mmCIF file of C-alpha atoms and ligand atoms in Angstrom:
data_model
loop_
_atom_site.group_PDB
_atom_site.id
_atom_site.type_symbol
_atom_site.label_atom_id
_atom_site.label_comp_id
_atom_site.label_asym_id
_atom_site.label_seq_id
_atom_site.Cartn_x
_atom_site.Cartn_y
_atom_site.Cartn_z
ATOM 1 C CA UNK A 282 65.716 92.498 95.348
ATOM 2 C CA UNK A 283 68.723 94.823 95.876
ATOM 3 C CA UNK A 284 71.340 93.199 98.061
ATOM 4 C CA UNK A 285 72.315 95.323 101.048
ATOM 5 C CA UNK A 286 75.949 96.342 101.104
ATOM 6 C CA UNK A 287 78.046 94.861 103.891
ATOM 7 C CA UNK A 288 78.994 97.265 106.673
ATOM 8 C CA UNK A 289 82.772 97.559 107.034
ATOM 9 C CA UNK A 290 84.444 98.261 110.363
ATOM 10 C CA UNK A 291 87.625 100.304 109.960
ATOM 11 C CA UNK A 292 90.246 101.353 112.442
ATOM 12 C CA UNK A 293 93.191 103.511 111.431
ATOM 13 C CA UNK A 294 96.526 102.861 113.096
ATOM 14 C CA UNK A 295 98.542 106.085 113.212
ATOM 15 C CA UNK A 296 101.591 104.760 115.024
ATOM 16 C CA UNK A 297 100.487 106.730 118.098
ATOM 17 C CA UNK A 298 99.475 105.360 121.476
ATOM 18 C CA UNK A 299 95.728 106.077 121.313
ATOM 19 C CA UNK A 300 94.936 104.293 118.050
ATOM 20 C CA UNK A 301 97.163 101.394 119.128
ATOM 21 C CA UNK A 302 95.292 101.090 122.416
ATOM 22 C CA UNK A 303 91.962 101.287 120.592
ATOM 23 C CA UNK A 304 92.983 98.460 118.236
ATOM 24 C CA UNK A 305 93.872 96.323 121.252
ATOM 25 C CA UNK A 306 90.676 97.332 123.056
ATOM 26 C CA UNK A 307 88.495 96.447 120.061
ATOM 27 C CA UNK A 308 90.351 93.324 118.935
ATOM 28 C CA UNK A 309 88.003 90.836 120.554
ATOM 29 C CA UNK A 310 84.942 93.062 120.435
ATOM 30 C CA UNK A 311 84.698 93.413 116.645
ATOM 31 C CA UNK A 312 85.926 90.315 114.766
ATOM 32 C CA UNK A 313 85.394 91.928 111.334
ATOM 33 C CA UNK A 314 87.618 94.902 112.078
ATOM 34 C CA UNK A 315 89.888 96.017 109.233
ATOM 35 C CA UNK A 316 93.026 97.926 110.133
ATOM 36 C CA UNK A 317 94.885 100.399 107.982
ATOM 37 C CA UNK A 318 97.916 102.639 108.227
ATOM 38 C CA UNK A 319 98.384 105.622 105.920
ATOM 39 C CA UNK A 320 102.149 105.519 105.440
ATOM 40 C CA UNK A 321 103.369 108.924 104.258
ATOM 41 C CA UNK A 322 106.766 107.608 103.207
ATOM 42 C CA UNK A 323 108.234 110.000 105.764
ATOM 43 C CA UNK A 324 107.442 108.102 108.929
ATOM 44 C CA UNK A 325 109.853 107.651 111.802
ATOM 45 C CA UNK A 326 111.562 104.244 111.902
ATOM 46 C CA UNK A 327 110.094 103.769 115.385
ATOM 47 C CA UNK A 328 106.593 104.233 113.985
ATOM 48 C CA UNK A 329 107.102 101.648 111.250
ATOM 49 C CA UNK A 330 108.537 99.190 113.770
ATOM 50 C CA UNK A 331 105.579 99.768 116.086
ATOM 51 C CA UNK A 332 103.066 99.183 113.282
ATOM 52 C CA UNK A 333 104.808 95.888 112.471
ATOM 53 C CA UNK A 334 104.582 94.912 116.136
ATOM 54 C CA UNK A 335 100.905 95.829 116.194
ATOM 55 C CA UNK A 336 100.277 93.648 113.182
ATOM 56 C CA UNK A 337 101.834 90.667 114.962
ATOM 57 C CA UNK A 338 99.866 91.401 118.099
ATOM 58 C CA UNK A 339 96.538 91.789 116.292
ATOM 59 C CA UNK A 340 97.159 88.719 114.164
ATOM 60 C CA UNK A 341 95.676 90.525 111.178
ATOM 61 C CA UNK A 342 97.071 92.469 108.298
ATOM 62 C CA UNK A 343 97.270 96.227 108.708
ATOM 63 C CA UNK A 344 96.677 97.501 105.183
ATOM 64 C CA UNK A 345 99.294 100.057 104.187
ATOM 65 C CA UNK A 346 97.760 102.854 102.135
ATOM 66 C CA UNK A 347 99.593 105.134 99.679
ATOM 67 C CA UNK A 348 101.583 102.472 97.840
ATOM 68 C CA UNK A 349 103.868 104.331 95.436
ATOM 69 C CA UNK A 350 102.383 107.720 96.220
ATOM 70 C CA UNK A 351 104.409 108.964 99.121
ATOM 71 C CA UNK A 352 105.442 112.396 100.290
ATOM 72 C CA UNK A 353 108.068 112.845 97.567
ATOM 73 C CA UNK A 354 105.492 112.080 94.874
ATOM 74 C CA UNK A 355 103.109 114.771 96.139
ATOM 75 C CA UNK A 356 105.912 117.213 96.804
ATOM 76 C CA UNK A 357 106.707 117.169 93.082
ATOM 77 C CA UNK A 358 103.010 117.535 92.236
ATOM 78 C CA UNK A 359 102.906 120.595 94.495
ATOM 79 C CA UNK A 360 105.761 122.270 92.664
ATOM 80 C CA UNK A 361 108.205 121.416 95.462
ATOM 81 C CA UNK A 362 106.362 123.687 97.869
ATOM 82 C CA UNK A 363 106.606 122.215 101.314
ATOM 83 C CA UNK A 364 103.436 121.801 103.365
ATOM 84 C CA UNK A 365 102.786 124.160 106.256
ATOM 85 C CA UNK A 366 100.117 124.405 108.929
ATOM 86 C CA UNK A 367 98.297 126.820 106.616
ATOM 87 C CA UNK A 368 98.779 124.817 103.450
ATOM 88 C CA UNK A 369 98.522 121.268 104.670
ATOM 89 C CA UNK A 370 98.362 119.373 101.415
ATOM 90 C CA UNK A 371 100.219 116.524 103.125
ATOM 91 C CA UNK A 372 97.236 115.547 105.265
ATOM 92 C CA UNK A 373 94.781 115.837 102.402
ATOM 93 C CA UNK A 374 96.842 113.765 99.970
ATOM 94 C CA UNK A 375 98.548 111.313 102.276
ATOM 95 C CA UNK A 376 95.888 110.726 104.893
ATOM 96 C CA UNK A 377 92.368 111.848 104.018
ATOM 97 C CA UNK A 378 92.123 110.944 100.331
ATOM 98 C CA UNK A 379 93.736 107.494 100.707
ATOM 99 C CA UNK A 380 91.376 106.801 103.597
ATOM 100 C CA UNK A 381 88.319 107.769 101.569
ATOM 101 C CA UNK A 382 89.531 105.698 98.605
ATOM 102 C CA UNK A 383 90.075 102.732 100.911
ATOM 103 C CA UNK A 384 86.555 103.183 102.272
ATOM 104 C CA UNK A 385 84.904 103.004 98.860
ATOM 105 C CA UNK A 386 81.127 103.036 98.768
ATOM 106 C CA UNK A 387 80.122 100.462 101.320
ATOM 107 C CA UNK A 388 78.679 101.716 104.585
ATOM 108 C CA UNK A 389 81.542 102.124 107.016
ATOM 109 C CA UNK A 390 81.863 102.444 110.745
ATOM 110 C CA UNK A 391 85.093 104.268 111.495
ATOM 111 C CA UNK A 392 86.533 103.752 114.983
ATOM 112 C CA UNK A 393 88.141 106.947 116.277
ATOM 113 C CA UNK A 394 90.585 106.965 119.199
ATOM 114 C CA UNK A 395 89.459 110.132 120.949
ATOM 115 C CA UNK A 396 89.643 109.651 124.721
ATOM 116 C CA UNK A 397 87.095 110.585 127.360
ATOM 117 C CA UNK A 398 89.524 113.189 128.763
ATOM 118 C CA UNK A 399 89.635 115.046 125.466
ATOM 119 C CA UNK A 400 85.941 115.528 124.945
ATOM 120 C CA UNK A 401 86.574 118.800 123.122
ATOM 121 C CA UNK A 402 88.066 116.932 120.186
ATOM 122 C CA UNK A 403 86.144 115.367 117.347
ATOM 123 C CA UNK A 404 88.875 113.895 115.189
ATOM 124 C CA UNK A 405 88.556 113.677 111.472
ATOM 125 C CA UNK A 406 84.918 113.762 110.432
ATOM 126 C CA UNK A 407 84.469 112.643 106.865
ATOM 127 C CA UNK A 408 82.072 114.379 104.550
ATOM 128 C CA UNK A 409 81.301 111.043 102.869
ATOM 129 C CA UNK A 410 77.794 110.076 103.845
ATOM 130 C CA UNK A 411 78.581 106.345 104.010
ATOM 131 C CA UNK A 412 81.066 106.847 106.870
ATOM 132 C CA UNK A 413 79.889 107.112 110.417
ATOM 133 C CA UNK A 414 82.303 107.598 113.269
ATOM 134 C CA UNK A 415 82.176 105.924 116.666
ATOM 135 C CA UNK A 416 84.255 106.812 119.727
ATOM 136 C CA UNK A 417 84.623 103.737 121.978
ATOM 137 C CA UNK A 418 86.979 105.421 124.492
ATOM 138 C CA UNK A 419 84.683 108.404 124.891
ATOM 139 C CA UNK A 420 81.627 106.181 125.131
ATOM 140 C CA UNK A 421 83.247 103.908 127.725
ATOM 141 C CA UNK A 422 84.906 106.726 129.687
ATOM 142 C CA UNK A 423 88.539 105.700 129.075
ATOM 143 C CA UNK A 424 91.187 108.354 129.664
ATOM 144 C CA UNK A 425 94.925 108.673 129.153
ATOM 145 C CA UNK A 426 95.865 106.515 132.151
ATOM 146 C CA UNK A 427 93.615 103.727 130.837
ATOM 147 C CA UNK A 428 95.283 103.925 127.435
ATOM 148 C CA UNK A 429 98.760 103.593 128.961
ATOM 149 C CA UNK A 430 97.506 100.631 131.015
ATOM 150 C CA UNK A 431 96.056 98.885 127.946
ATOM 151 C CA UNK A 432 99.391 99.228 126.154
ATOM 152 C CA UNK A 433 101.384 98.076 129.191
ATOM 153 C CA UNK A 434 99.187 95.050 129.782
ATOM 154 C CA UNK A 435 99.373 94.033 126.129
ATOM 155 C CA UNK A 436 103.165 93.902 126.419
ATOM 156 C CA UNK A 437 103.515 96.360 123.528
ATOM 157 C CA UNK A 438 104.136 99.401 125.702
ATOM 158 C CA UNK A 439 104.453 102.866 124.245
ATOM 159 C CA UNK A 440 105.982 103.479 120.804
ATOM 160 C CA UNK A 441 109.715 104.138 121.286
ATOM 161 C CA UNK A 442 109.727 107.662 119.875
ATOM 162 C CA UNK A 443 107.801 108.835 122.961
ATOM 163 C CA UNK A 444 111.221 108.985 124.648
ATOM 164 C CA UNK A 445 111.945 112.157 122.714
ATOM 165 C CA UNK A 446 108.845 113.140 120.763
ATOM 166 C CA UNK A 447 105.211 113.457 121.748
ATOM 167 C CA UNK A 448 103.526 112.315 118.553
ATOM 168 C CA UNK A 449 103.727 110.053 115.565
ATOM 169 C CA UNK A 450 103.656 111.613 112.106
ATOM 170 C CA UNK A 451 106.239 112.605 109.529
ATOM 171 C CA UNK A 452 109.807 113.164 110.726
ATOM 172 C CA UNK A 453 109.628 116.761 109.473
ATOM 173 C CA UNK A 454 106.156 117.486 110.791
ATOM 174 C CA UNK A 455 105.796 121.224 111.258
ATOM 175 C CA UNK A 456 103.686 120.658 114.354
ATOM 176 C CA UNK A 457 106.605 119.321 116.351
ATOM 177 C CA UNK A 458 108.122 121.487 119.036
ATOM 178 C CA UNK A 459 111.608 122.896 118.796
ATOM 179 C CA UNK A 460 112.859 120.509 121.457
ATOM 180 C CA UNK A 461 111.479 117.645 119.382
ATOM 181 C CA UNK A 462 113.459 118.863 116.396
ATOM 182 C CA UNK A 463 116.504 118.636 118.632
ATOM 183 C CA UNK A 464 115.376 115.118 119.558
ATOM 184 C CA UNK A 465 115.230 114.266 115.854
ATOM 185 C CA UNK A 466 118.767 115.578 115.493
ATOM 186 C CA UNK A 467 119.972 113.403 118.382
ATOM 187 C CA UNK A 468 118.072 110.255 117.432
ATOM 188 C CA UNK A 469 117.960 110.397 113.644
ATOM 189 C CA UNK A 470 120.619 112.798 112.390
ATOM 190 C CA UNK A 471 120.124 111.551 108.827
ATOM 191 C CA UNK A 472 116.429 112.493 108.901
ATOM 192 C CA UNK A 473 117.220 115.850 110.458
ATOM 193 C CA UNK A 474 119.685 116.399 107.623
ATOM 194 C CA UNK A 475 117.011 115.514 105.043
ATOM 195 C CA UNK A 476 114.646 118.053 106.596
ATOM 196 C CA UNK A 477 117.458 120.606 106.621
ATOM 197 C CA UNK A 478 118.103 119.987 102.933
ATOM 198 C CA UNK A 479 114.471 120.807 102.161
ATOM 199 C CA UNK A 480 114.943 124.200 103.835
ATOM 200 C CA UNK A 481 118.214 124.800 101.997
ATOM 201 C CA UNK A 482 116.610 123.905 98.667
ATOM 202 C CA UNK A 483 114.040 126.663 99.214
ATOM 203 C CA UNK A 484 116.669 129.106 100.383
ATOM 204 C CA UNK A 485 118.709 128.500 97.242
ATOM 205 C CA UNK A 486 115.588 129.267 95.195
ATOM 206 C CA UNK A 487 115.245 132.579 97.012
ATOM 207 C CA UNK A 488 112.306 131.449 99.158
ATOM 208 C CA UNK A 489 112.183 131.581 102.902
ATOM 209 C CA UNK A 490 110.663 128.355 104.162
ATOM 210 C CA UNK A 491 111.306 127.160 107.667
ATOM 211 C CA UNK A 492 109.641 124.057 109.114
ATOM 212 C CA UNK A 493 109.421 125.687 112.518
ATOM 213 C CA UNK A 494 108.010 129.175 112.783
ATOM 214 C CA UNK A 495 110.501 132.008 112.267
ATOM 215 C CA UNK A 496 113.591 129.854 112.753
ATOM 216 C CA UNK A 497 115.546 127.605 110.435
ATOM 217 C CA UNK A 498 116.890 124.240 111.525
ATOM 218 C CA UNK A 499 120.430 125.637 111.332
ATOM 219 C CA UNK A 500 119.452 128.491 113.640
ATOM 220 C CA UNK A 501 117.813 126.072 116.032
ATOM 221 C CA UNK A 502 120.905 123.888 116.090
ATOM 222 C CA UNK A 503 123.019 126.871 117.099
ATOM 223 C CA UNK A 504 120.948 127.242 120.249
ATOM 224 C CA UNK A 505 120.306 123.577 120.908
ATOM 225 C CA UNK A 506 121.350 123.728 124.568
ATOM 226 C CA UNK A 507 119.117 126.730 125.181
ATOM 227 C CA UNK A 508 116.116 125.010 123.540
ATOM 228 C CA UNK A 509 116.617 121.926 125.684
ATOM 229 C CA UNK A 510 117.063 123.973 128.873
ATOM 230 C CA UNK A 511 113.894 125.979 128.155
ATOM 231 C CA UNK A 512 111.914 122.795 127.533
ATOM 232 C CA UNK A 513 113.159 121.348 130.819
ATOM 233 C CA UNK A 514 112.135 124.463 132.760
ATOM 234 C CA UNK A 515 108.716 124.366 131.117
ATOM 235 C CA UNK A 516 108.294 120.726 132.043
ATOM 236 C CA UNK A 517 109.334 121.363 135.642
ATOM 237 C CA UNK A 518 106.949 124.303 135.942
ATOM 238 C CA UNK A 519 104.198 122.161 134.502
ATOM 239 C CA UNK A 520 104.823 119.464 137.103
ATOM 240 C CA UNK A 521 104.312 122.048 139.863
ATOM 241 C CA UNK A 522 100.810 122.915 138.626
ATOM 242 C CA UNK A 523 97.704 121.420 140.205
ATOM 243 C CA UNK A 524 96.741 117.989 138.844
ATOM 244 C CA UNK A 525 93.935 119.048 136.526
ATOM 245 C CA UNK A 526 95.875 121.799 134.837
ATOM 246 C CA UNK A 527 98.941 119.586 134.720
ATOM 247 C CA UNK A 528 97.036 116.910 132.872
ATOM 248 C CA UNK A 529 95.948 119.270 130.177
ATOM 249 C CA UNK A 530 99.409 120.789 129.803
ATOM 250 C CA UNK A 531 101.103 117.445 129.625
ATOM 251 C CA UNK A 532 98.545 116.066 127.282
ATOM 252 C CA UNK A 533 100.692 115.189 124.319
ATOM 253 C CA UNK A 534 97.744 115.367 121.933
ATOM 254 C CA UNK A 535 96.510 118.759 122.978
ATOM 255 C CA UNK A 536 98.204 120.955 120.380
ATOM 256 C CA UNK A 537 96.437 121.987 117.238
ATOM 257 C CA UNK A 538 97.942 119.134 115.296
ATOM 258 C CA UNK A 539 97.092 116.743 112.566
ATOM 259 C CA UNK A 540 94.262 114.695 114.046
ATOM 260 C CA UNK A 541 94.185 111.916 111.521
ATOM 261 C CA UNK A 542 97.978 111.724 111.687
ATOM 262 C CA UNK A 543 98.447 111.599 115.413
ATOM 263 C CA UNK A 544 95.673 109.670 117.114
HETATM 264 S S1 SF4 B 702 102.260 114.279 110.281
HETATM 265 FE FE1 SF4 B 702 102.509 116.480 109.916
HETATM 266 S S2 SF4 B 702 103.672 116.614 108.002
HETATM 267 FE FE2 SF4 B 702 102.864 114.518 108.128
HETATM 268 S S3 SF4 B 702 100.904 114.538 107.036
HETATM 269 FE FE3 SF4 B 702 100.426 114.992 109.181
HETATM 270 S S4 SF4 B 702 100.501 117.262 109.354
HETATM 271 FE FE4 SF4 B 702 101.506 116.670 107.443
#
């Protein structure tokens, strides 16, 4: 008789608030849960610290994927061409493939941290037939306020980078807003400098690569005050909008970003 393969329960920690809240929410509901974190090697220090905290809180190992194959490794493999929103080899190599390797061939239930107030999102849907996704927040009607409450009540609170940036992900992520680049400059000047050096490397090779659309980091720095002032005006205008619209505008996950990176 063929022995049935054991079903694995997997939950990916991104370093963001939603996946953290889902891990807390599911901790006592699914005792066999396995946690993983696809470390790109270019994570913010705040993200790494938060994942360590999560591990202590959960009382279980969070498996770090990508050992020895970080961003720099794949950058070389890609001929030093930096990823962009149109050529997002970073997500494929540093998030999706390691996840599918980690999954293997056993049947897997993947727990996805999409909230009830973002019903239009699906998250990463694998093409592997042994993976099926479940959405506990959507199924149980939990929205953003509930997620913040779960994190507050756990004592973990929000990851620290939320003071200046709206998402987890690589320090140079091309999905971040210009004001967030300025936040990187203020909070981690050494990482900003590394990102700047990537741009300069391309420039010296006669290529025009900018992380942010149509503007280099040097150009952004020259108008730092203006970028911050514009972001403040935008935020104030957003606060004046009616509640429903405000929620969607303030929704820090609402941009067309890297789903598997940010949840
Ligand atoms: S966080 Fe941004 S840069 Fe990093 S893997 Fe995701 S899309 Fe790519």
